[in-house]
């Protein structure tokens, strides 16, 4: 690295001679400051809000299992329940009903059904893991002209639901690939001519398709955008949804207060002033992974780990010199407090936090867990620290490429990219946090490199690269990304490389969708945070890097979920 002055290493001890020139990124500061420190949540109020859910929940349970609804009415009800984020309250009931409906399904039933009905049925089955064939859409296509029928174009509600269905496609479903392009083009063409809520629904779906959105935000928006439809259907659902949003909002305020206090106690602002100190934004990631109340511990652990990963990433990419990074990586891989001695003064507090937080986690999980879950979560902590070490080595590899001005082959980049996507660390954080439901079997599954995990990790790596490579190229040394590696390996210009990487993103989503179809390798509860992480990645990196520049999306989402009152 070009340094104004430099550090020298003597027998593993670094001596600061003068200030080196650092690859500072000038990240914008968090807009939240200490704002959430003063959020106080009354425990009595929280309990009362939890209690307010019970009565409408029981009423809705009765409706779900009642014999009075026909199959289409049931699927319609499950669609509302799912889109409002309420399915987890009725897992067994919904599962039992869908099992029966899917078994009894006769494809002939769809002969006279319209585009909206078929698309909604398709979404409900696929969202719950039932592989309803995409052939149900064949009748909307004219096979002589290879085009979708003219009459579909005038059915905007049907088109919208068809567009949402295409987001659930897997590899080989070419009719859904075509339908995605077709519905998107048609909806884009008519959106400005539409009125009222339908206009808002189409506009929103074009910007953020439901399946790829953050669940709780989509639920809140669904509640307001589909209010008329919901209220004509059954006031019971709106009553439950409102009580549920109220409870969740309070719980989230409490969790964010705890995390803000933790961030202040850790003094990130003081020890890593060069890094992104973004607790509320990273809490949003945690919330995106699991919003259900029982996963409070998981949200808090994941958000803390994400903040640690964030300052570590910025230390590697946007502050330390290559010599310092070699020492830091070595110390992280030694994972013992005495290794702190080899670090420059400014890195010592960060190193101490990394180790201390893991020890704290171990203590907390042993204290809270029960029976087998203690053994599994202890094992998860071990895996977690080893993935943290792997992450540090991955970050160093990137730094060495950058330092030498070397561009690796695309294959080599992707192998390391899976590590630097941070997803192995984040997945292990979720395993630790969800300790109540984590078994040794689930842990073994994580370690067996399942396709859905790889697809989610690589989705993160490529999405992040595509939206950040231009910003990162402005630093003192150019960051190496998949865009450079692809251009170099395949000898194509930047525009072609970016296009190819974007196509890969679509394939990763297809693999993720496939991994959620029955029979799944692990339970839906274990799969949920994996898919939700892919959703958060899509939300944050779909257009630009909305993590580094959070005023669009992240700030709007935090305001909607945590600050604004429930209407
Ligand atoms: C990488 C990725 C998809 C992260 C999403 C998960 C997440 C919230 C991780 C913690 C913060 C982090 C490292 C953000 C990316 O920074 P960056 O843009 O500087 O990442 P880079 O240095 O790896 O390119
Ligand atoms: Mg970075």
GROMACS .gro file of C-alpha atoms and ligand atoms in nm, residues 27 276 313-314 317 472 475 479, ligand 2:
model
    9
   27UNK     CA    1  -1.913   0.650   0.489
  276UNK     CA    2  -2.034   0.210   0.956
  313UNK     CA    3  -1.543  -0.553   0.700
  314UNK     CA    4  -1.477  -0.180   0.710
  317UNK     CA    5  -1.173  -0.261   0.326
  472UNK     CA    6  -1.573   0.107  -0.388
  475UNK     CA    7  -1.104   0.437  -0.261
  479UNK     CA    8  -1.158  -0.324  -0.446
  569LIG    MG1    9  -1.670  -0.356   0.251
   0.00000   0.00000   0.00000
